[in-house]
Amino acid sequence: MTKPKKPIISIVGTTGVGKSQFSIDLAKAINGEIINADSMQVYKKLDIITNKHPIPEREGIPHHVMDHVDWNERYYLHPFRQQAIAAIDDIHSRGKIPIVVGGTHYYLQTLLFNNKTVGDEEELEQENKTELTTAQLEILDGPVDQLFQELQKVDPLIASKFHPQDDRKLRRALEIWYTTGKKPSDLYRQQKYHELEDSSLRYNTLIFWVYCDREVLTPRLDTRVDKMMELGAIEEIKEMYEVYKSKNYTTTSGVWQVIGFKEFLPWLDSNMNNLDLFKQGVETMKVRTRQYAKYQIRWILNVLLIELEKESRFNYKYGGKLYILDATDLTHWQQQVKTRGIEITKQFLQGSTELPQAPQELMHMFNKSKSHTSQKVLHADLNWKHYTCDICKDKSGKPYVMVGKDVYDQHMASKRHRRTIYANKKRQGKLDYQVYLKNNKLSEGEDNP
């Protein structure tokens, strides 16, 4: 007989869509407490720039795994998972319901599912591990190019699964090899076979996607950035800068990755006297926020929904259904988000849910996720290969690298690729014309001594 798992609620969605507000509405209705799953909100202070829900608006609802990490610390998946699980256990022990809220999706993934990050199996943590040597620590703290080269030496198959610039995943894979002596690619295969035998959900899980139409969300996000500036985000940015420049940190790790800091570095480096650089920082922050929202939607469609689709093979015995709450029109929040979400949750906690997973006009969102088959699970490693587009460049100006034939094919058919080809042809045409003019001028000079 299957042992019942305790319930949790998870709320996903883009930044700025109202996840925090709905979590308060829900917690009040079902006697819940909130677990933060935002990688920036774990850091102390910086309430505005990290978008922590204002304390007065929390209405006394406890928040866990938040506001506890010093700025000089690098916070990883594993301490998050351990702390979040401990908080969930504590909430359950007091007869309450944990509500997990946040937009850092790899945090959500490692918490909601077993075996979703290479080496995340609990049994790994029970194995005899060796301590990291000084040389190994130096490699793990080194540049991303070094991480990739080292991983290629010990496990070329898993190295081909990750992007050469994905320092987080490369570092984790190397750490597994160093501490267990096992190839991460072998562990990954074991985890994938397990997925075919049983549910991957860690808890009896209900998931809400607080959704907003993109055309409505974009101006809402821009307004949110302006509001952050009005509330004092710039003072937090200045405070960060004082620490940043005194300790020689980089913007690729820790709290320094937060959207809204690196975007203002040119202005900060100018002694904060250049108004144009400040305005540029605000606009860049808006662009990055919109880009992050797009990434969050892609994760929901192309990762989360696919993982949840697998649960249908086990008749959703541990939950795993996702329900869309439409927050596009805020005048309908009470009915379409709050009331609908609370009713679905109450039915879920009683053992069944009868309401539809989405309003009729949004049911098509479930069809947007990529189809999944058991065969793909077993043979996913066949798609572990790097593909390079020499025409398009990444942020550093290097040829654009992708992982997997599917991603490569999508890129080659994308508007971005076509625009780059057009721009290159246009640029080449100008160069050819300049060469023509130069040669013609030389020719005229020869004819007219």
Coordinates of N, CA and C in Angstrom, one line a residue, residues 53-246:
H53 N 7.8 40.7 -0.3 CA 6.5 41.2 0.0 C 6.6 42.1 1.3
P54 N 6.1 43.3 1.3 CA 6.2 44.2 2.4 C 5.6 43.6 3.7
I55 N 6.2 43.7 4.8 CA 5.8 43.1 6.0 C 4.4 43.4 6.4
P56 N 4.0 44.7 6.3 CA 2.6 45.0 6.7 C 1.6 44.3 5.8
E57 N 1.9 44.0 4.5 CA 1.0 43.3 3.6 C 1.0 41.8 3.8
R58 N 1.9 41.3 4.7 CA 1.9 39.8 4.9 C 0.9 39.4 5.9
E59 N 0.3 40.4 6.6 CA -0.8 40.2 7.5 C -0.6 39.1 8.5
G60 N 0.7 39.1 9.0 CA 1.0 38.2 10.1 C 1.3 36.8 9.7
I61 N 1.3 36.5 8.4 CA 1.6 35.2 7.9 C 3.1 34.9 8.0
P62 N 3.6 33.9 8.7 CA 5.0 33.6 8.8 C 5.6 33.3 7.4
H63 N 6.8 33.8 7.1 CA 7.6 33.5 5.9 C 8.9 32.8 6.3
H64 N 9.2 31.8 5.7 CA 10.4 31.0 6.0 C 11.4 31.0 4.9
V65 N 12.7 30.7 5.2 CA 13.8 30.6 4.2 C 13.9 32.0 3.5
M66 N 13.9 33.0 4.2 CA 14.0 34.4 3.7 C 14.8 35.3 4.6
D67 N 15.5 36.2 4.0 CA 16.2 37.3 4.7 C 17.2 36.7 5.8
H68 N 18.0 35.7 5.4 CA 18.8 35.1 6.5 C 20.3 34.9 6.0
V69 N 20.6 35.2 4.7 CA 21.9 34.9 4.2 C 22.7 36.3 4.1
D70 N 23.9 36.3 4.5 CA 24.8 37.5 4.4 C 25.2 37.7 3.0
W71 N 25.5 38.9 2.6 CA 25.8 39.3 1.2 C 27.1 38.6 0.8
N72 N 28.0 38.3 1.7 CA 29.3 37.7 1.3 C 29.2 36.2 1.1
E73 N 28.0 35.6 1.3 CA 27.9 34.2 1.1 C 27.3 33.9 -0.2
R74 N 27.7 32.7 -0.7 CA 27.2 32.2 -2.0 C 26.2 31.1 -1.5
Y75 N 25.0 31.2 -2.0 CA 23.9 30.3 -1.5 C 23.6 29.3 -2.7
Y76 N 23.5 28.0 -2.3 CA 23.4 27.0 -3.4 C 22.1 26.3 -3.2
L77 N 21.8 25.4 -4.1 CA 20.6 24.5 -4.1 C 20.5 23.7 -2.8
H78 N 21.6 23.1 -2.4 CA 21.5 22.1 -1.3 C 21.2 22.7 0.0
P79 N 21.8 23.9 0.4 CA 21.3 24.5 1.7 C 19.9 24.9 1.6
F80 N 19.5 25.4 0.4 CA 18.1 25.8 0.2 C 17.2 24.6 0.4
R81 N 17.5 23.5 -0.2 CA 16.6 22.4 -0.1 C 16.5 21.9 1.3
Q82 N 17.6 21.8 2.0 CA 17.7 21.3 3.4 C 16.8 22.3 4.3
Q83 N 17.0 23.6 4.1 CA 16.3 24.5 5.0 C 14.8 24.5 4.6
A84 N 14.5 24.4 3.3 CA 13.1 24.4 3.0 C 12.4 23.2 3.5
I85 N 13.0 22.0 3.3 CA 12.4 20.8 3.8 C 12.2 20.8 5.3
A86 N 13.2 21.4 6.0 CA 13.1 21.5 7.5 C 11.9 22.4 7.9
A87 N 11.8 23.5 7.1 CA 10.7 24.4 7.4 C 9.3 23.8 7.1
I88 N 9.3 23.0 6.0 CA 8.0 22.3 5.7 C 7.7 21.3 6.7
D89 N 8.7 20.5 7.2 CA 8.4 19.5 8.3 C 7.9 20.2 9.5
D90 N 8.5 21.4 9.8 CA 8.0 22.1 11.0 C 6.6 22.6 10.9
I91 N 6.3 23.1 9.7 CA 4.9 23.6 9.5 C 3.9 22.4 9.6
H92 N 4.2 21.3 8.9 CA 3.4 20.1 9.0 C 3.2 19.7 10.5
S93 N 4.3 19.7 11.2 CA 4.2 19.2 12.6 C 3.3 20.1 13.5
R94 N 3.0 21.3 13.0 CA 2.1 22.2 13.8 C 0.7 22.2 13.2
G95 N 0.4 21.2 12.3 CA -0.9 21.1 11.7 C -1.3 22.1 10.7
K96 N -0.2 22.8 10.1 CA -0.5 23.8 9.1 C -0.1 23.3 7.7
I97 N -0.4 24.1 6.7 CA -0.1 23.8 5.3 C 1.0 24.7 4.7
P98 N 2.1 24.1 4.2 CA 3.2 24.9 3.6 C 2.8 25.4 2.2
I99 N 3.1 26.6 1.9 CA 2.8 27.2 0.6 C 4.2 27.7 0.1
V100 N 4.6 27.1 -1.0 CA 5.9 27.4 -1.5 C 5.7 28.5 -2.6
V101 N 6.4 29.6 -2.5 CA 6.2 30.7 -3.4 C 7.6 31.2 -3.9
G102 N 7.7 31.4 -5.2 CA 9.0 32.0 -5.7 C 9.2 31.7 -7.2
G103 N 10.0 32.6 -7.8 CA 10.3 32.5 -9.2 C 11.6 31.9 -9.6
T104 N 12.4 31.4 -8.6 CA 13.7 30.8 -9.0 C 13.3 29.3 -9.2
H105 N 13.2 28.9 -10.5 CA 12.6 27.7 -10.8 C 13.4 26.5 -10.5
Y106 N 14.7 26.6 -10.6 CA 15.6 25.4 -10.2 C 15.5 25.2 -8.7
Y107 N 15.2 26.2 -7.9 CA 14.9 26.0 -6.5 C 13.6 25.2 -6.3
L108 N 12.6 25.6 -7.0 CA 11.3 24.9 -6.9 C 11.5 23.4 -7.4
Q109 N 12.2 23.3 -8.5 CA 12.4 21.9 -9.0 C 13.0 21.0 -8.1
T110 N 14.1 21.4 -7.4 CA 14.8 20.5 -6.5 C 14.0 20.3 -5.2
L111 N 13.1 21.1 -4.9 CA 12.2 21.0 -3.7 C 11.0 20.1 -4.0
L112 N 10.3 20.3 -5.1 CA 9.1 19.6 -5.3 C 9.3 18.2 -5.8
F113 N 10.4 18.0 -6.5 CA 10.7 16.7 -7.1 C 11.9 16.0 -6.5
N114 N 11.9 14.7 -6.5 CA 13.1 14.0 -6.2 C 13.8 13.8 -7.5
N115 N 15.2 13.8 -7.4 CA 16.0 13.4 -8.6 C 15.9 14.3 -9.8
K116 N 15.8 15.6 -9.5 CA 15.7 16.5 -10.7 C 16.9 17.3 -10.9
T117 N 17.9 17.2 -10.0 CA 19.2 17.8 -10.2 C 20.2 16.7 -10.1
V118 N 21.1 16.7 -11.0 CA 22.1 15.5 -11.0 C 22.7 15.4 -9.7
G119 N 22.6 14.2 -9.1 CA 23.2 14.0 -7.8 C 22.3 14.4 -6.6
D120 N 21.0 14.7 -6.8 CA 20.2 15.2 -5.8 C 19.5 14.0 -4.9
E121 N 19.7 12.8 -5.3 CA 19.1 11.7 -4.6 C 19.6 11.7 -3.1
E122 N 18.6 11.5 -2.2 CA 19.0 11.5 -0.8 C 20.0 10.5 -0.5
E123 N 20.0 9.3 -1.3 CA 20.9 8.3 -1.0 C 22.3 8.7 -1.3
L124 N 22.5 9.7 -2.2 CA 23.8 10.2 -2.4 C 24.4 10.8 -1.2
E125 N 23.5 11.5 -0.4 CA 24.0 12.2 0.7 C 24.3 11.3 1.9
Q126 N 23.9 10.0 1.8 CA 24.2 9.0 2.8 C 25.4 8.2 2.4
E127 N 25.9 8.4 1.2 CA 27.1 7.6 0.8 C 28.3 8.2 1.5
N128 N 29.4 7.4 1.5 CA 30.7 7.8 2.0 C 31.3 8.8 1.1
K129 N 31.4 10.0 1.5 CA 31.9 11.0 0.6 C 33.3 11.4 1.1
T130 N 34.2 11.8 0.2 CA 35.5 12.3 0.5 C 35.5 13.8 0.6
E131 N 36.3 14.4 1.4 CA 36.4 15.8 1.6 C 37.1 16.4 0.3
L132 N 36.7 17.6 0.0 CA 37.4 18.2 -1.2 C 38.8 18.7 -0.8
T133 N 39.7 18.4 -1.8 CA 41.1 18.9 -1.6 C 41.2 20.3 -1.9
T134 N 42.3 20.9 -1.5 CA 42.6 22.3 -1.8 C 42.6 22.6 -3.3
A135 N 43.2 21.7 -4.1 CA 43.2 21.8 -5.5 C 41.8 21.7 -6.1
Q136 N 41.0 20.8 -5.6 CA 39.6 20.7 -6.1 C 38.8 22.0 -5.8
L137 N 39.0 22.5 -4.6 CA 38.3 23.7 -4.3 C 38.7 24.9 -5.2
E138 N 40.0 24.9 -5.5 CA 40.4 26.0 -6.4 C 39.8 25.9 -7.8
I139 N 39.6 24.7 -8.2 CA 39.0 24.4 -9.5 C 37.5 24.9 -9.5
L140 N 36.8 24.4 -8.4 CA 35.4 24.8 -8.2 C 35.1 26.2 -8.1
D141 N 36.1 27.0 -7.6 CA 35.9 28.4 -7.4 C 36.5 29.2 -8.6
G142 N 37.0 28.4 -9.6 CA 37.7 29.1 -10.7 C 36.7 29.5 -11.8
P143 N 37.3 30.0 -12.9 CA 36.5 30.5 -14.0 C 35.7 29.4 -14.7
V144 N 34.6 29.8 -15.4 CA 33.7 28.8 -15.9 C 34.4 28.0 -17.0
D145 N 35.3 28.6 -17.8 CA 36.0 27.8 -18.8 C 36.8 26.7 -18.2
Q146 N 37.4 26.9 -17.1 CA 38.2 25.9 -16.4 C 37.3 24.8 -15.9
L147 N 36.1 25.1 -15.4 CA 35.1 24.1 -14.9 C 34.7 23.2 -16.1
F148 N 34.5 23.8 -17.2 CA 34.0 23.0 -18.3 C 35.1 22.1 -18.8
Q149 N 36.3 22.6 -18.9 CA 37.5 21.7 -19.4 C 37.7 20.6 -18.4
E150 N 37.6 20.8 -17.1 CA 37.8 19.8 -16.1 C 36.7 18.7 -16.2
L151 N 35.5 19.2 -16.4 CA 34.4 18.2 -16.5 C 34.5 17.4 -17.8
Q152 N 34.9 18.0 -18.8 CA 35.1 17.2 -20.1 C 36.1 16.1 -19.9
K153 N 37.1 16.3 -19.0 CA 38.1 15.3 -18.8 C 37.5 14.1 -18.0
V154 N 36.7 14.3 -17.0 CA 36.2 13.2 -16.1 C 34.9 12.6 -16.6
D155 N 34.1 13.4 -17.3 CA 32.8 12.9 -17.7 C 32.3 13.7 -19.0
P156 N 32.9 13.4 -20.1 CA 32.6 14.1 -21.3 C 31.1 14.1 -21.7
L157 N 30.4 13.0 -21.3 CA 29.0 12.9 -21.7 C 28.2 13.9 -20.9
I158 N 28.4 14.0 -19.6 CA 27.6 15.0 -18.9 C 28.0 16.4 -19.2
A159 N 29.3 16.6 -19.6 CA 29.8 17.9 -20.0 C 29.0 18.4 -21.3
S160 N 28.7 17.4 -22.1 CA 27.9 17.8 -23.3 C 26.5 18.1 -23.1
K161 N 26.0 17.7 -21.9 CA 24.6 18.0 -21.5 C 24.4 19.5 -21.1
F162 N 25.5 20.1 -20.5 CA 25.4 21.4 -20.0 C 26.0 22.5 -20.9
H163 N 25.5 23.7 -20.9 CA 26.1 24.8 -21.7 C 27.4 25.1 -21.1
P164 N 28.4 25.4 -21.9 CA 29.8 25.7 -21.5 C 29.9 26.9 -20.5
Q165 N 28.9 27.7 -20.5 CA 28.9 28.9 -19.6 C 28.0 28.7 -18.4
D166 N 27.4 27.5 -18.2 CA 26.5 27.3 -17.1 C 27.3 26.9 -15.8
D167 N 27.9 27.9 -15.2 CA 28.8 27.5 -14.1 C 28.2 26.8 -12.9
R168 N 26.9 27.1 -12.7 CA 26.2 26.4 -11.5 C 26.1 24.9 -11.8
K169 N 25.7 24.5 -12.9 CA 25.5 23.0 -13.2 C 26.9 22.4 -13.4
L170 N 27.8 23.0 -14.0 CA 29.2 22.5 -14.2 C 29.8 22.2 -12.8
R171 N 29.7 23.2 -12.0 CA 30.3 23.1 -10.6 C 29.7 22.0 -9.8
R172 N 28.4 21.8 -9.9 CA 27.7 20.8 -9.2 C 28.1 19.4 -9.7
A173 N 28.2 19.2 -11.0 CA 28.6 17.9 -11.6 C 30.0 17.6 -11.1
L174 N 30.9 18.5 -11.1 CA 32.3 18.3 -10.7 C 32.4 17.9 -9.2
E175 N 31.5 18.6 -8.4 CA 31.5 18.4 -7.0 C 31.1 16.9 -6.7
I176 N 30.1 16.4 -7.5 CA 29.6 15.1 -7.3 C 30.8 14.1 -7.6
W177 N 31.5 14.3 -8.7 CA 32.6 13.5 -9.1 C 33.7 13.5 -8.0
Y178 N 34.0 14.6 -7.5 CA 35.1 14.8 -6.5 C 34.7 14.0 -5.2
T179 N 33.5 14.2 -4.8 CA 33.1 13.7 -3.5 C 32.6 12.2 -3.4
T180 N 32.1 11.7 -4.6 CA 31.6 10.4 -4.6 C 32.4 9.4 -5.5
G181 N 33.2 10.0 -6.4 CA 33.9 9.1 -7.3 C 33.0 8.5 -8.4
K182 N 31.7 9.0 -8.5 CA 30.8 8.4 -9.5 C 30.6 9.5 -10.6
K183 N 30.5 9.0 -11.8 CA 30.2 9.9 -12.9 C 28.8 10.4 -12.8
P184 N 28.6 11.7 -12.9 CA 27.3 12.3 -12.9 C 26.4 11.7 -14.0
S185 N 26.9 11.4 -15.1 CA 26.1 10.9 -16.2 C 25.5 9.5 -15.8
D186 N 26.2 8.7 -15.1 CA 25.7 7.4 -14.6 C 24.6 7.6 -13.6
L187 N 24.8 8.6 -12.7 CA 23.7 8.9 -11.7 C 22.5 9.4 -12.4
Y188 N 22.7 10.2 -13.5 CA 21.5 10.8 -14.2 C 20.7 9.7 -14.8
R189 N 21.3 8.7 -15.4 CA 20.6 7.6 -16.0 C 19.8 6.9 -15.0
Q190 N 20.4 6.6 -13.8 CA 19.7 5.9 -12.8 C 18.4 6.7 -12.4
Q191 N 18.6 8.0 -12.2 CA 17.4 8.8 -11.9 C 16.3 8.7 -12.9
K192 N 16.7 8.8 -14.2 CA 15.7 8.7 -15.3 C 14.9 7.4 -15.3
Y193 N 15.6 6.3 -15.0 CA 15.0 5.0 -15.0 C 14.0 5.0 -13.8
H194 N 14.3 5.6 -12.7 CA 13.5 5.6 -11.5 C 12.2 6.3 -11.9
E195 N 12.2 7.4 -12.7 CA 11.1 8.1 -13.1 C 10.0 7.3 -13.8
L196 N 10.4 6.2 -14.4 CA 9.5 5.4 -15.1 C 8.8 4.4 -14.2
E197 N 9.3 4.3 -13.0 CA 8.8 3.3 -12.0 C 7.9 3.9 -11.0
D198 N 8.1 5.2 -10.7 CA 7.2 5.8 -9.6 C 7.2 7.3 -9.8
S199 N 6.3 7.9 -9.1 CA 6.2 9.4 -9.1 C 7.5 10.0 -8.5
S200 N 7.8 11.1 -9.1 CA 9.0 11.9 -8.6 C 8.7 13.0 -7.6
L201 N 7.4 13.2 -7.3 CA 7.0 14.2 -6.4 C 7.4 13.9 -5.0
R202 N 8.0 14.8 -4.3 CA 8.4 14.7 -2.9 C 7.2 14.7 -1.9
Y203 N 6.2 15.5 -2.3 CA 5.0 15.7 -1.4 C 3.8 15.5 -2.3
N204 N 2.6 15.4 -1.6 CA 1.3 15.5 -2.3 C 1.1 16.9 -2.7
T205 N 1.2 17.2 -4.0 CA 1.5 18.6 -4.4 C 0.4 19.1 -5.3
L206 N 0.0 20.4 -5.0 CA -1.0 21.1 -5.8 C -0.2 22.4 -6.3
I207 N -0.3 22.6 -7.6 CA 0.5 23.8 -8.1 C -0.4 24.7 -8.8
F208 N -0.2 26.0 -8.5 CA -1.0 27.1 -9.1 C 0.0 27.9 -10.0
W209 N -0.5 28.2 -11.2 CA 0.2 29.2 -12.1 C -0.6 30.4 -12.1
V210 N -0.1 31.5 -11.5 CA -0.8 32.8 -11.5 C -0.3 33.4 -12.9
Y211 N -1.3 33.5 -13.8 CA -1.0 33.9 -15.2 C -1.4 35.3 -15.5
C212 N -0.6 35.9 -16.4 CA -1.0 37.2 -16.9 C -0.6 37.3 -18.4
D213 N -1.5 37.8 -19.2 CA -1.3 37.9 -20.6 C -0.1 38.8 -20.8
R214 N 0.8 38.4 -21.8 CA 2.1 39.1 -22.0 C 1.9 40.6 -22.3
E215 N 0.9 40.9 -23.1 CA 0.7 42.3 -23.5 C 0.3 43.2 -22.3
V216 N -0.4 42.6 -21.4 CA -0.7 43.3 -20.1 C 0.4 43.3 -19.2
L217 N 1.2 42.2 -19.1 CA 2.2 42.1 -18.1 C 3.4 43.0 -18.4
T218 N 3.7 43.3 -19.7 CA 4.9 44.1 -20.0 C 4.8 45.5 -19.4
P219 N 3.7 46.3 -19.7 CA 3.7 47.6 -19.0 C 3.6 47.5 -17.5
R220 N 3.0 46.4 -17.0 CA 2.9 46.2 -15.6 C 4.3 46.1 -14.9
L221 N 5.2 45.3 -15.6 CA 6.5 45.2 -15.2 C 7.3 46.5 -15.2
D222 N 7.1 47.3 -16.3 CA 7.8 48.5 -16.4 C 7.4 49.5 -15.3
T223 N 6.1 49.5 -15.0 CA 5.5 50.3 -13.9 C 6.1 49.9 -12.6
R224 N 6.3 48.6 -12.4 CA 6.8 48.1 -11.2 C 8.2 48.5 -10.9
V225 N 9.1 48.6 -12.0 CA 10.4 49.1 -11.9 C 10.4 50.6 -11.4
D226 N 9.6 51.4 -12.1 CA 9.4 52.8 -11.7 C 9.0 52.9 -10.3
K227 N 8.1 52.1 -9.8 CA 7.7 52.1 -8.4 C 8.8 51.8 -7.5
M228 N 9.6 50.8 -7.8 CA 10.8 50.4 -7.0 C 11.7 51.6 -6.8
M229 N 11.9 52.4 -7.9 CA 12.8 53.6 -7.8 C 12.2 54.6 -6.8
E230 N 10.9 54.8 -6.9 CA 10.2 55.7 -6.0 C 10.3 55.3 -4.6
L231 N 10.3 54.0 -4.3 CA 10.2 53.5 -2.9 C 11.6 53.4 -2.3
G232 N 12.7 53.7 -3.1 CA 14.0 53.8 -2.5 C 15.0 52.7 -2.9
A233 N 14.7 52.0 -4.0 CA 15.6 51.0 -4.5 C 17.0 51.5 -4.8
I234 N 17.1 52.8 -5.2 CA 18.4 53.3 -5.5 C 19.3 53.4 -4.3
E235 N 18.7 53.6 -3.1 CA 19.5 53.7 -1.9 C 20.1 52.3 -1.6
E236 N 19.3 51.3 -1.8 CA 19.8 49.9 -1.6 C 20.9 49.6 -2.6
I237 N 20.8 50.1 -3.9 CA 21.8 49.8 -4.9 C 23.1 50.5 -4.5
K238 N 23.0 51.7 -3.9 CA 24.2 52.5 -3.5 C 24.9 51.7 -2.3
E239 N 24.1 51.2 -1.4 CA 24.6 50.5 -0.3 C 25.3 49.2 -0.8
M240 N 24.7 48.5 -1.7 CA 25.4 47.3 -2.3 C 26.7 47.7 -3.0
Y241 N 26.7 48.8 -3.7 CA 27.9 49.3 -4.4 C 29.1 49.5 -3.5
E242 N 28.8 50.1 -2.3 CA 29.9 50.4 -1.4 C 30.6 49.1 -0.9
V243 N 29.8 48.0 -0.7 CA 30.3 46.7 -0.3 C 31.0 46.1 -1.5
Y244 N 30.3 46.2 -2.6 CA 30.8 45.5 -3.9 C 32.2 46.0 -4.2
K245 N 32.4 47.3 -4.3 CA 33.7 47.8 -4.7 C 34.8 47.6 -3.7
S246 N 34.5 47.4 -2.4 CA 35.5 47.2 -1.4 C 36.0 45.8 -1.3

